Tab-separated table of C-alpha atoms in Angstrom:
chain	number	residue	atom	x	y	z
A	1	MET	CA	103.792	84.974	98.526
A	2	LYS	CA	102.497	83.216	101.639
A	3	GLU	CA	99.036	81.684	101.981
A	4	LEU	CA	96.449	83.303	104.232
A	5	THR	CA	95.733	81.441	107.483
A	6	ASP	CA	92.170	80.089	107.542
A	7	SER	CA	90.412	80.936	110.826
A	8	PHE	CA	87.112	79.181	110.092
A	9	GLY	CA	87.985	76.413	112.543
A	10	VAL	CA	88.118	78.884	115.456
A	11	LEU	CA	85.129	80.958	114.353
A	12	GLY	CA	83.353	80.352	117.658
A	13	ASP	CA	86.264	81.523	119.844
A	14	ALA	CA	86.204	85.329	119.957
A	15	ALA	CA	89.321	85.540	122.146
A	16	VAL	CA	91.398	83.554	119.656
A	17	LEU	CA	90.051	85.622	116.763
A	18	ARG	CA	90.934	88.895	118.493
A	19	ALA	CA	94.431	87.609	119.257
A	20	ARG	CA	94.967	86.595	115.625
A	21	LEU	CA	93.652	89.941	114.395
A	22	ALA	CA	96.023	91.761	116.751
A	23	GLU	CA	98.963	89.594	115.632
A	24	ASP	CA	98.391	89.462	111.881
A	25	GLY	CA	96.017	92.341	111.161
A	26	TYR	CA	93.612	90.062	109.283
A	27	LEU	CA	91.298	87.069	109.588
A	28	PHE	CA	90.399	84.777	106.676
A	29	PHE	CA	87.393	82.459	106.590
A	30	ARG	CA	86.852	79.830	103.909
A	31	GLY	CA	83.173	79.410	103.074
A	32	LEU	CA	81.762	81.747	105.718
A	33	LEU	CA	78.868	82.876	103.502
A	34	PRO	CA	76.387	80.639	101.635
A	35	VAL	CA	77.650	80.120	98.087
A	36	ASP	CA	74.146	80.315	96.624
A	37	VAL	CA	73.521	83.731	98.203
A	38	VAL	CA	76.815	85.139	96.895
A	39	GLY	CA	76.174	83.489	93.518
A	40	ASP	CA	72.764	85.130	93.213
A	41	VAL	CA	74.307	88.563	93.792
A	42	ARG	CA	77.049	87.814	91.241
A	43	ASP	CA	74.482	86.746	88.651
A	44	GLN	CA	72.424	89.928	89.137
A	45	LEU	CA	75.502	92.132	88.790
A	46	ALA	CA	76.799	90.122	85.820
A	47	ARG	CA	73.501	90.706	84.007
A	48	ILE	CA	73.845	94.458	84.611
A	49	LEU	CA	77.403	94.390	83.243
A	50	TYR	CA	76.302	92.373	80.205
A	51	ASP	CA	73.448	94.764	79.455
A	52	SER	CA	75.912	97.659	79.864
A	53	ASN	CA	78.228	96.101	77.226
A	54	TRP	CA	81.020	95.503	79.736
A	55	LEU	CA	81.014	91.791	78.870
A	56	ALA	CA	81.906	90.190	75.547
A	57	PRO	CA	78.844	89.709	73.309
A	58	GLY	CA	77.764	86.116	72.805
A	59	THR	CA	79.329	84.935	76.081
A	60	GLU	CA	77.576	83.788	79.247
A	61	ALA	CA	77.153	86.750	81.594
A	62	ARG	CA	78.151	84.681	84.627
A	63	ASP	CA	81.545	83.917	82.989
A	64	LEU	CA	82.389	87.656	83.216
A	65	ILE	CA	84.478	87.726	80.024
A	66	ALA	CA	85.414	91.380	79.637
A	67	SER	CA	84.641	93.373	76.490
A	68	GLU	CA	86.584	96.377	75.225
A	69	ARG	CA	83.922	98.579	76.871
A	70	ALA	CA	84.990	97.598	80.399
A	71	VAL	CA	86.689	100.605	81.993
A	72	GLU	CA	88.698	101.402	85.092
A	73	GLU	CA	86.846	102.499	88.226
A	74	GLY	CA	85.871	106.173	88.091
A	75	SER	CA	86.662	106.565	84.369
A	76	PRO	CA	84.238	107.964	81.767
A	77	GLY	CA	81.646	105.287	81.040
A	78	PHE	CA	81.897	103.787	84.528
A	79	PHE	CA	79.000	105.361	86.366
A	80	GLY	CA	76.078	104.112	84.256
A	81	ALA	CA	76.730	100.475	85.119
A	82	TYR	CA	77.859	101.339	88.642
A	83	THR	CA	74.639	103.225	89.384
A	84	ALA	CA	72.654	100.144	88.334
A	85	ILE	CA	74.807	97.993	90.622
A	86	GLN	CA	74.299	100.429	93.507
A	87	SER	CA	70.534	100.167	92.860
A	88	THR	CA	70.614	96.395	93.413
A	89	GLU	CA	69.077	95.587	96.796
A	90	ALA	CA	70.587	92.093	96.983
A	91	PHE	CA	74.095	93.561	96.784
A	92	HIS	CA	73.499	95.896	99.730
A	93	ARG	CA	71.692	93.238	101.736
A	94	LEU	CA	74.802	91.062	101.518
A	95	ALA	CA	76.552	93.598	103.785
A	96	VAL	CA	74.158	92.936	106.666
A	97	ARG	CA	74.249	89.152	106.551
A	98	PRO	CA	74.320	87.879	110.153
A	99	GLU	CA	77.566	86.005	109.478
A	100	LEU	CA	79.295	89.368	108.897
A	101	VAL	CA	77.561	91.673	111.386
A	102	ASP	CA	77.741	89.103	114.192
A	103	LEU	CA	81.433	88.492	113.494
A	104	ALA	CA	82.197	92.218	113.664
A	105	SER	CA	80.195	92.570	116.891
A	106	ARG	CA	82.030	89.679	118.571
A	107	LEU	CA	85.417	91.073	117.554
A	108	LEU	CA	84.549	94.568	118.767
A	109	GLY	CA	82.913	93.310	121.947
A	110	GLU	CA	79.705	95.265	121.372
A	111	GLU	CA	76.960	95.848	118.811
A	112	ALA	CA	78.285	96.782	115.385
A	113	PHE	CA	76.712	98.097	112.186
A	114	ALA	CA	77.667	98.260	108.518
A	115	HIS	CA	78.606	101.568	106.940
A	116	PRO	CA	76.090	102.458	104.178
A	117	ALA	CA	78.783	103.057	101.523
A	118	HIS	CA	78.910	99.478	100.259
A	119	ILE	CA	81.623	99.187	97.626
A	120	CYS	CA	81.561	96.951	94.570
A	121	ARG	CA	84.932	96.523	92.861
A	122	ILE	CA	84.880	95.686	89.141
A	123	ALA	CA	88.449	95.037	88.056
A	124	PRO	CA	89.008	94.825	84.275
A	125	PRO	CA	92.068	93.115	82.845
A	126	SER	CA	95.441	94.847	83.140
A	127	PRO	CA	97.262	96.775	81.741
A	128	GLY	CA	94.147	98.692	80.676
A	129	ALA	CA	93.170	99.151	84.328
A	130	ASN	CA	95.321	99.808	87.369
A	131	PRO	CA	94.879	97.595	90.436
A	132	THR	CA	94.032	99.226	93.758
A	133	PRO	CA	97.386	100.420	95.162
A	134	ILE	CA	98.552	99.207	98.556
A	135	HIS	CA	97.037	101.373	101.288
A	136	GLN	CA	95.583	101.568	104.792
A	137	ASP	CA	91.850	102.208	105.072
A	138	TYR	CA	92.162	104.563	108.039
A	139	ARG	CA	93.144	107.550	105.899
A	140	PHE	CA	89.943	107.100	103.885
A	141	ILE	CA	87.463	105.913	106.536
A	142	GLN	CA	88.721	108.009	109.500
A	143	GLY	CA	86.383	108.256	112.498
A	144	CYS	CA	87.028	105.034	114.417
A	145	ILE	CA	90.454	103.433	114.107
A	146	ASP	CA	88.852	100.049	114.864
A	147	THR	CA	86.606	100.067	111.819
A	148	LEU	CA	86.779	96.603	110.248
A	149	THR	CA	86.657	95.874	106.524
A	150	THR	CA	85.426	92.639	104.964
A	151	TRP	CA	86.530	91.839	101.422
A	152	LEU	CA	84.323	89.307	99.616
A	153	PRO	CA	85.005	87.737	96.214
A	154	LEU	CA	81.713	87.641	94.297
A	155	SER	CA	83.320	85.467	91.630
A	156	ALA	CA	86.304	83.114	91.786
A	157	ALA	CA	89.439	85.178	92.427
A	158	PRO	CA	92.717	83.294	92.040
A	159	PRO	CA	95.860	85.443	92.276
A	160	GLU	CA	96.079	85.876	88.495
A	161	ILE	CA	92.709	87.682	88.361
A	162	GLY	CA	93.893	90.282	90.849
A	163	GLY	CA	92.732	88.987	94.208
A	164	LEU	CA	93.497	90.955	97.352
A	165	ARG	CA	96.788	90.645	99.238
A	166	VAL	CA	97.482	91.759	102.806
A	167	PHE	CA	100.718	92.599	104.605
A	168	ALA	CA	100.548	90.460	107.757
A	169	GLY	CA	101.597	92.334	110.881
A	170	SER	CA	101.497	95.736	109.152
A	171	PRO	CA	99.186	97.442	111.723
A	172	ARG	CA	102.152	97.436	114.117
A	173	LEU	CA	103.824	99.944	111.765
A	174	GLY	CA	101.201	102.569	112.687
A	175	VAL	CA	99.789	105.022	110.161
A	176	LEU	CA	102.252	105.016	107.268
A	177	PRO	CA	103.131	107.974	105.027
A	178	ALA	CA	101.226	107.969	101.738
A	179	LYS	CA	101.796	109.448	98.295
A	180	ALA	CA	99.707	110.001	95.168
A	181	SER	CA	99.217	106.952	92.955
A	182	ASP	CA	97.204	105.666	90.022
A	183	GLY	CA	94.277	103.319	90.594
A	184	PRO	CA	91.244	103.378	92.922
A	185	GLY	CA	91.800	105.573	95.970
A	186	MET	CA	94.653	107.471	94.271
A	187	MET	CA	97.015	107.044	97.247
A	188	ARG	CA	99.709	104.484	97.995
A	189	ALA	CA	101.063	103.629	101.445
A	190	GLU	CA	104.848	103.738	101.684
A	191	ALA	CA	105.328	100.080	102.607
A	192	ASP	CA	107.694	97.384	101.365
A	193	GLU	CA	105.935	95.603	98.481
A	194	GLU	CA	108.582	92.846	98.550
A	195	HIS	CA	108.253	92.067	102.257
A	196	PRO	CA	108.011	88.287	102.944
A	197	GLU	CA	104.805	88.713	105.002
A	198	TRP	CA	102.547	89.563	102.071
A	199	ARG	CA	99.759	86.959	101.906
A	200	THR	CA	96.921	86.015	99.578
A	201	ALA	CA	94.783	83.038	98.567
A	202	SER	CA	92.914	81.540	95.653
A	203	TYR	CA	89.540	82.941	96.702
A	204	GLN	CA	86.142	81.386	96.047
A	205	PRO	CA	82.631	82.846	96.475
A	206	GLY	CA	81.650	82.475	100.128
A	207	ASP	CA	85.148	83.274	101.405
A	208	VAL	CA	85.604	86.362	103.606
A	209	LEU	CA	88.790	88.301	104.339
A	210	LEU	CA	88.514	90.693	107.307
A	211	PHE	CA	91.133	93.246	108.338
A	212	GLY	CA	91.581	96.379	110.424
A	213	SER	CA	91.917	99.941	109.190
A	214	LEU	CA	95.708	99.964	109.717
A	215	THR	CA	96.349	96.768	107.731
A	216	VAL	CA	98.240	97.448	104.501
A	217	HIS	CA	96.509	95.742	101.578
A	218	GLY	CA	95.951	96.093	97.849
A	219	ALA	CA	94.903	94.278	94.710
A	220	MET	CA	97.152	92.454	92.275
A	221	PRO	CA	97.027	92.966	88.480
A	222	ASN	CA	94.279	91.142	86.590
A	223	ARG	CA	96.147	88.936	84.103
A	224	THR	CA	93.039	87.168	82.754
A	225	LYS	CA	90.302	88.030	80.235
A	226	GLN	CA	87.631	88.194	82.928
A	227	LEU	CA	86.345	90.909	85.190
A	228	ARG	CA	86.986	90.402	88.896
A	229	LEU	CA	83.929	91.161	91.013
A	230	SER	CA	84.325	91.768	94.728
A	231	ALA	CA	82.765	93.760	97.556
A	232	ASP	CA	84.120	95.872	100.424
A	233	PHE	CA	81.883	96.241	103.490
A	234	ARG	CA	82.913	98.130	106.626
A	235	TYR	CA	81.760	97.743	110.224
A	236	GLN	CA	82.189	99.691	113.433
A	237	ALA	CA	80.801	99.719	116.954
A	238	ILE	CA	77.693	101.863	117.430
A	239	SER	CA	79.416	103.567	120.375
A	240	ALA	CA	82.450	104.589	118.268
A	241	PRO	CA	82.761	107.868	116.323
A	242	MET	CA	82.016	107.956	112.597
A	243	ALA	CA	83.518	110.547	110.248
A	244	ARG	CA	81.127	112.883	108.457
A	245	ASP	CA	81.056	112.545	104.678
A	246	LEU	CA	82.132	115.655	102.782
A	247	LEU	CA	78.809	115.768	100.941
A	248	GLY	CA	76.575	114.507	103.735
A	249	THR	CA	76.674	111.486	106.002
A	250	GLY	CA	75.384	108.071	104.929
A	251	LYS	CA	75.794	108.511	101.176
A	252	PRO	CA	76.344	105.739	98.587
A	253	HIS	CA	79.826	104.921	97.327
A	254	TYR	CA	80.850	107.450	94.654
A	255	HIS	CA	78.067	109.892	95.474
A	256	PRO	CA	77.323	112.388	93.832
A	257	ASP	CA	78.424	110.636	90.616
A	258	VAL	CA	76.013	107.950	91.827
A	259	PRO	CA	72.559	109.225	92.894
A	260	ASP	CA	71.562	109.440	96.543
A	261	PHE	CA	69.844	106.526	98.296
A	262	PRO	CA	66.263	107.854	97.911
A	263	THR	CA	66.732	107.400	94.146
A	264	LEU	CA	68.731	104.168	94.295
A	265	THR	CA	66.310	102.434	96.672
A	266	ARG	CA	63.076	102.991	94.749
A	267	GLY	CA	61.163	99.716	94.720
A	268	TRP	CA	63.249	98.042	97.444
A	269	SER	CA	61.515	95.874	100.015
A	270	SER	CA	63.359	97.704	102.845
A	271	THR	CA	66.155	100.247	103.307
A	272	ASP	CA	67.370	98.987	106.689
A	273	CYS	CA	70.622	97.689	105.177
A	274	ILE	CA	71.817	101.217	104.303
A	275	GLU	CA	70.659	103.049	107.440
A	276	ILE	CA	72.917	104.346	110.221
A	277	PRO	CA	71.638	103.439	113.706
A	278	ALA	CA	70.341	106.200	115.969
A	279	GLY	CA	72.843	107.516	118.487
A	280	VAL	CA	76.006	107.242	116.391
A	281	ARG	CA	78.350	110.147	117.141
A	282	PHE	CA	79.841	112.003	114.176
A	283	VAL	CA	83.212	113.746	113.988
A	284	ASP	CA	84.787	115.995	111.364
A	285	ARG	CA	87.120	114.644	108.729
A	286	TRP	CA	90.762	115.611	108.317
A	287	ASP	CA	92.810	115.865	105.128
A	288	PRO	CA	93.820	112.268	104.242
A	289	ARG	CA	97.070	113.574	102.754
A	290	LEU	CA	98.349	114.767	106.143
A	291	ASP	CA	101.749	113.518	107.246
A	292	ASP	CA	100.865	113.753	110.944
A	293	VAL	CA	97.657	111.715	111.154
A	294	PRO	CA	95.579	111.673	114.367
A	295	ALA	CA	95.494	108.005	115.339
A	296	PRO	CA	93.850	107.018	118.641
A	297	ARG	CA	94.853	103.754	120.329
A	298	SER	CA	93.324	100.580	118.933
A	299	ARG	CA	91.471	98.107	121.124
A	300	PHE	CA	93.327	95.319	119.282
A	301	ALA	CA	96.683	96.470	120.758
A	302	TYR	CA	98.603	96.115	117.493
A	303	ALA	CA	101.608	98.062	118.793
């Protein structure tokens, strides 16, 4: 599998970044975020997982050695620990770091904001847990086709722990057919998993992988004894449409299995990191299983 191209050296050149995003469908930045900030979030989440018996007793929480109690995302026993994680202000505040919001705004050419549904991925070792199948975010996010996703490793994520891989150039394929699958999201894009343009890296905390909603991506199996911790944050222009949630707009990830934000945010210093700006226009959702998906033209001119 090929190595991701590091774009940190051209971080200040928005035109070059947009051209690379249009060509490859992704941008990768080594060390974009402060390691100590990411490490603090990891340590807080690791303590929650240790106290929830997801980590092996007698081990250091920050080593993330999985116990037999660690379960696949969405399974019975998952939501107690995940609710505590979704109650952690430092995790949500990571999504609105200026390094991320400013990057999204420069790529989109206007002011951007982070979607409130900040996702923490906790990947136990395989084969007990299925990795996230390859997919395109657009079927799930909907609304604006130019919604951008950032994937952040919260702990070291070499390929053997199930780091993310992306199919370079895949947005030019358009919206691909999808079928039911095991693993988070429960849908798999019908793309060539053996294509030579699949790319990944040995990720470290502070690294950021950004990609568009048509980029095919997915996780690899976790072949270690550790949990992989990562985060998915999504950004769109304030002027662009946002899809309504089925159970209300601006809800936490996995709501209603996870309580609503008024419960999660009790005791926080501020809730600005999970608020949708005034003036955002909302549109209805469509069935993500549709074969004929409405896909407006992208400003990144992938085709």
